PDB file of C-alpha atoms in Angstrom:
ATOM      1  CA  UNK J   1       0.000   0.000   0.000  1.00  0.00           C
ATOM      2  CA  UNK J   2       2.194   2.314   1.075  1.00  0.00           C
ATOM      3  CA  UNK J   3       4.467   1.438  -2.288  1.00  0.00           C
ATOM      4  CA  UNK J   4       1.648   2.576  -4.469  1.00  0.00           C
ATOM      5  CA  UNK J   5       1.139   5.882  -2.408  1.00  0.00           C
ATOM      6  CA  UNK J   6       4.864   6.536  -3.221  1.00  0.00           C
ATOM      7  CA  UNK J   7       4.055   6.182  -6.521  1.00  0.00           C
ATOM      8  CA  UNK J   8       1.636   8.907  -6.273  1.00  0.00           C
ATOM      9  CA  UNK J   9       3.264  10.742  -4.968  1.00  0.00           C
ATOM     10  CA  UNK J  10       5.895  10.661  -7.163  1.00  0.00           C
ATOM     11  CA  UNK J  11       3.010  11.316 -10.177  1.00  0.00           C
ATOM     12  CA  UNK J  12       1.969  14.114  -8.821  1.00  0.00           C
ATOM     13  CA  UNK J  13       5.554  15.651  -8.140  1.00  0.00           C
ATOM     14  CA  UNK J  14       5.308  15.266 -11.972  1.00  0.00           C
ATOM     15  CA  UNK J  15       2.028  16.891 -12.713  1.00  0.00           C
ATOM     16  CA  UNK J  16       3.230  19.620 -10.261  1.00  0.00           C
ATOM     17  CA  UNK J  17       5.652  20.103 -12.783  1.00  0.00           C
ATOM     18  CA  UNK J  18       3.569  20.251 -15.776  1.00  0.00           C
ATOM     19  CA  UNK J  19       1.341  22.931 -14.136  1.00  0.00           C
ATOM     20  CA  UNK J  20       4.283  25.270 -13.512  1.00  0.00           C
ATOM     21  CA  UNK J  21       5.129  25.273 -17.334  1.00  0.00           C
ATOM     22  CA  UNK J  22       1.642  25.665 -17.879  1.00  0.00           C
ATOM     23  CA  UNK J  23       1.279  28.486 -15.269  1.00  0.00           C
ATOM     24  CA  UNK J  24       4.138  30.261 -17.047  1.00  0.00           C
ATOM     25  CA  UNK J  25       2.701  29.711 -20.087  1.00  0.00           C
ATOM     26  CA  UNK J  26      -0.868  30.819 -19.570  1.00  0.00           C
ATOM     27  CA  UNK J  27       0.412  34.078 -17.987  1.00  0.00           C
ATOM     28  CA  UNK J  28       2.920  34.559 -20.907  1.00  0.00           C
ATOM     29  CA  UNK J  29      -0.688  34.512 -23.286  1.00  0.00           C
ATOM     30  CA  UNK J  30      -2.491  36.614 -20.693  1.00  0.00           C
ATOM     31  CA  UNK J  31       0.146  39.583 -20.157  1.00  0.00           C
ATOM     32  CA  UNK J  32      -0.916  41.793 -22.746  1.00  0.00           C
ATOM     33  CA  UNK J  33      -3.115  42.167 -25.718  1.00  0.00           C
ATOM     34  CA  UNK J  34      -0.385  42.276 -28.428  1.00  0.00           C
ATOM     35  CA  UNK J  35       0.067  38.732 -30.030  1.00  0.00           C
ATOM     36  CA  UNK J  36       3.832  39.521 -30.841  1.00  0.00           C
ATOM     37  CA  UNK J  37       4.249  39.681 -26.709  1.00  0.00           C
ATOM     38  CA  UNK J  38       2.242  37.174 -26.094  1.00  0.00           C
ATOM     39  CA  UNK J  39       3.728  34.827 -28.238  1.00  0.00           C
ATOM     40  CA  UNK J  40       7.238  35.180 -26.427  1.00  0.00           C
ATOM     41  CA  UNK J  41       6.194  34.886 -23.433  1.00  0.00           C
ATOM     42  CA  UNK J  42       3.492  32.217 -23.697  1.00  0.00           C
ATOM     43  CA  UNK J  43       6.569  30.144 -24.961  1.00  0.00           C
ATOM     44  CA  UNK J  44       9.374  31.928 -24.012  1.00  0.00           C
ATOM     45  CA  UNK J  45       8.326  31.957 -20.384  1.00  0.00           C
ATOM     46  CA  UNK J  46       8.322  28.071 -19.944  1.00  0.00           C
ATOM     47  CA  UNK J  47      11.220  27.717 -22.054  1.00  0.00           C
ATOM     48  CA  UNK J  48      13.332  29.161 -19.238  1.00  0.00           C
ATOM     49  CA  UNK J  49      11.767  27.384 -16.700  1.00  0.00           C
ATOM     50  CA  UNK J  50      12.680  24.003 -18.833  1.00  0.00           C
ATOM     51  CA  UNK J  51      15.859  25.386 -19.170  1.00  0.00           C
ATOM     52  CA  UNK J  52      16.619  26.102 -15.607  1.00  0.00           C
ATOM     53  CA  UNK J  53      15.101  22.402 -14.696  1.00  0.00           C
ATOM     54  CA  UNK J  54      16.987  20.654 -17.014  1.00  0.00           C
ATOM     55  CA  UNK J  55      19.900  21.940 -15.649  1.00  0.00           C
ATOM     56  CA  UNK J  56      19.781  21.711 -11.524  1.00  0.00           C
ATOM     57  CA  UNK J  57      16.243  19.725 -10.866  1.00  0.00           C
ATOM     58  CA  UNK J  58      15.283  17.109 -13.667  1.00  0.00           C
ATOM     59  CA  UNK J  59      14.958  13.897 -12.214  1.00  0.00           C
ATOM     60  CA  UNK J  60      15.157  14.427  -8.993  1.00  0.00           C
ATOM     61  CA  UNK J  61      18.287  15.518  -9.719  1.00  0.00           C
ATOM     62  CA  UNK J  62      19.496  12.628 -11.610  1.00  0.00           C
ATOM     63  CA  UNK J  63      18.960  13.365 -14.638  1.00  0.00           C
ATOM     64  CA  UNK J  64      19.814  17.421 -14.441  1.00  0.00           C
ATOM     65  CA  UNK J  65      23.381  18.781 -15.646  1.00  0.00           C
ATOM     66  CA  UNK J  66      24.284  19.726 -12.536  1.00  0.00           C
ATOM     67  CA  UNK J  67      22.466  17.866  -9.903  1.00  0.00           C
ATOM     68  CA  UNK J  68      21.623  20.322  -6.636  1.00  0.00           C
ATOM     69  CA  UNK J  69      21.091  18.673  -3.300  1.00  0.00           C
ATOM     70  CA  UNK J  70      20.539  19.230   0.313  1.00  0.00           C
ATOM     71  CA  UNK J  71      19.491  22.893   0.989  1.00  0.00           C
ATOM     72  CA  UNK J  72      20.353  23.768  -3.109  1.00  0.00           C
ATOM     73  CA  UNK J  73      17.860  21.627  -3.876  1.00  0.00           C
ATOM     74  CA  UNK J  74      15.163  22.736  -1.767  1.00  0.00           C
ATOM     75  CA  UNK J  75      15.577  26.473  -2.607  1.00  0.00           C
ATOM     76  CA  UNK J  76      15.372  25.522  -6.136  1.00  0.00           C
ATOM     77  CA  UNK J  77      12.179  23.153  -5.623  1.00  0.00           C
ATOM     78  CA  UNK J  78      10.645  26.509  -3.436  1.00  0.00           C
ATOM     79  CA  UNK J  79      12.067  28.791  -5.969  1.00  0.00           C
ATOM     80  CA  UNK J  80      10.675  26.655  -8.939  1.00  0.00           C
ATOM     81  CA  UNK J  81       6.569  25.833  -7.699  1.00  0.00           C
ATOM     82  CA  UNK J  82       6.554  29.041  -5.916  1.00  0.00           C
ATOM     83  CA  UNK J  83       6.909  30.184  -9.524  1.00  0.00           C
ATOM     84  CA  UNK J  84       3.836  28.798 -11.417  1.00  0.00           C
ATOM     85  CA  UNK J  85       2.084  29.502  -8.053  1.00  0.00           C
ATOM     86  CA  UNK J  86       3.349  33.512  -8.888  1.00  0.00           C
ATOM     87  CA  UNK J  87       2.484  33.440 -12.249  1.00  0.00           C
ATOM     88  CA  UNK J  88      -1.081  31.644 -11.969  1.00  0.00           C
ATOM     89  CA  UNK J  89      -1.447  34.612  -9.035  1.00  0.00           C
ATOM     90  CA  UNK J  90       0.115  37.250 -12.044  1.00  0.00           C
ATOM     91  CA  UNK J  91      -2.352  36.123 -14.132  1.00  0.00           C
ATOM     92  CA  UNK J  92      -5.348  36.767 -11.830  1.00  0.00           C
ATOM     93  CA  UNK J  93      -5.872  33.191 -10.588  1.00  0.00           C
ATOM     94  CA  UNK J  94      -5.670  33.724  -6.899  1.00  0.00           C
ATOM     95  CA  UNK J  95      -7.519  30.560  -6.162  1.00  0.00           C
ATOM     96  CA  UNK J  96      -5.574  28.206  -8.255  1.00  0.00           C
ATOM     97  CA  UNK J  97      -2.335  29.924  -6.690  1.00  0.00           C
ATOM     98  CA  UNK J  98      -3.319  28.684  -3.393  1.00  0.00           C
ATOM     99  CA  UNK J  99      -4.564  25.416  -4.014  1.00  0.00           C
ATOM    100  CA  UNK J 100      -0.945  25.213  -6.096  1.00  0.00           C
ATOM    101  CA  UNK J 101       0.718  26.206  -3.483  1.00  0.00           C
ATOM    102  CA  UNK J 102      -1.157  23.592  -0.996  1.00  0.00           C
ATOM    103  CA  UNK J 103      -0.521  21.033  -3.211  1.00  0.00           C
ATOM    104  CA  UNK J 104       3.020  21.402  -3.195  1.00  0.00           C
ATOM    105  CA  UNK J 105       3.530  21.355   0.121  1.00  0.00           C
ATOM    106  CA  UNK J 106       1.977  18.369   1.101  1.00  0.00           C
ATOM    107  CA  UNK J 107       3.580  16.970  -1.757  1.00  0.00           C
ATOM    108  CA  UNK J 108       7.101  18.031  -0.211  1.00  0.00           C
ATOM    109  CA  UNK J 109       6.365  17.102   2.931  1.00  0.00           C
ATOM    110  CA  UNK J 110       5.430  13.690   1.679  1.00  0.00           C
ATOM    111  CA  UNK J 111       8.450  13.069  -0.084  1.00  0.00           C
ATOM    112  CA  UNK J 112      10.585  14.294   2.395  1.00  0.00           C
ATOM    113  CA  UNK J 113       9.049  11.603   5.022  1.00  0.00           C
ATOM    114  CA  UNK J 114       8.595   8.816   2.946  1.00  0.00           C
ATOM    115  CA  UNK J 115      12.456   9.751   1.508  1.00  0.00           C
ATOM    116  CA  UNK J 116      11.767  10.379  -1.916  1.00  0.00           C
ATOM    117  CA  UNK J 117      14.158  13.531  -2.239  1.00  0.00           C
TER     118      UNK J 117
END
């Protein structure tokens, strides 16, 4: 049982993901009404944050260029969902921010006990 909730839990640390590219991405359309702006940052937006994740947190780490751990690692994980949570909230989706945010947590907190980090 507890297996499968580890799995989960690891699923949702990956949909977390996916929602902070699309956070970034739905502010980047929603930031102003000219299509040349929107355009880069709709795209150009998430392509940083894939950038900066393939380089210190894909994988858990494993996978990324340069791996981050210990303290590194958390600032970046903070630093990383606290940004779709910032740009949902940018965007004028208060609600979804906080639910974001709530999610993430008890997602961390999870993996920290169950020692998925």
């Amino acid at each position: 049982m507890l297996t499968t909730l580890k799995g989960a839990n690891a699923v949702l640390m990956f949909v977390l993901e996916m929602g902070v590219l699309a956070s970034v991405a739905y502010w980047g359309f929603t930031v102003s009404p000219n299509w040349a702006i929107k355009l880069l940052a709709g795209l150009g937006g998430p392509a940083v944050f894939i950038a900066v994740w393939a380089l210190f947190g894909a994988g858990g780490g494993a996978n990324a260029t340069i791996p981050l751990t210990g303290i590194a690692r958390a600032i970046l994980e903070i630093v990383w969902f606290g940004g779709g949570a910032f740009f949902l909230y940018a965007a004028g989706r208060a609600v979804p921010a906080a639910v974001f945010v709530l999610v993430f947590v008890v997602n961390a907190i999870l993996r920290i006990l169950w020692k998925q980090v």
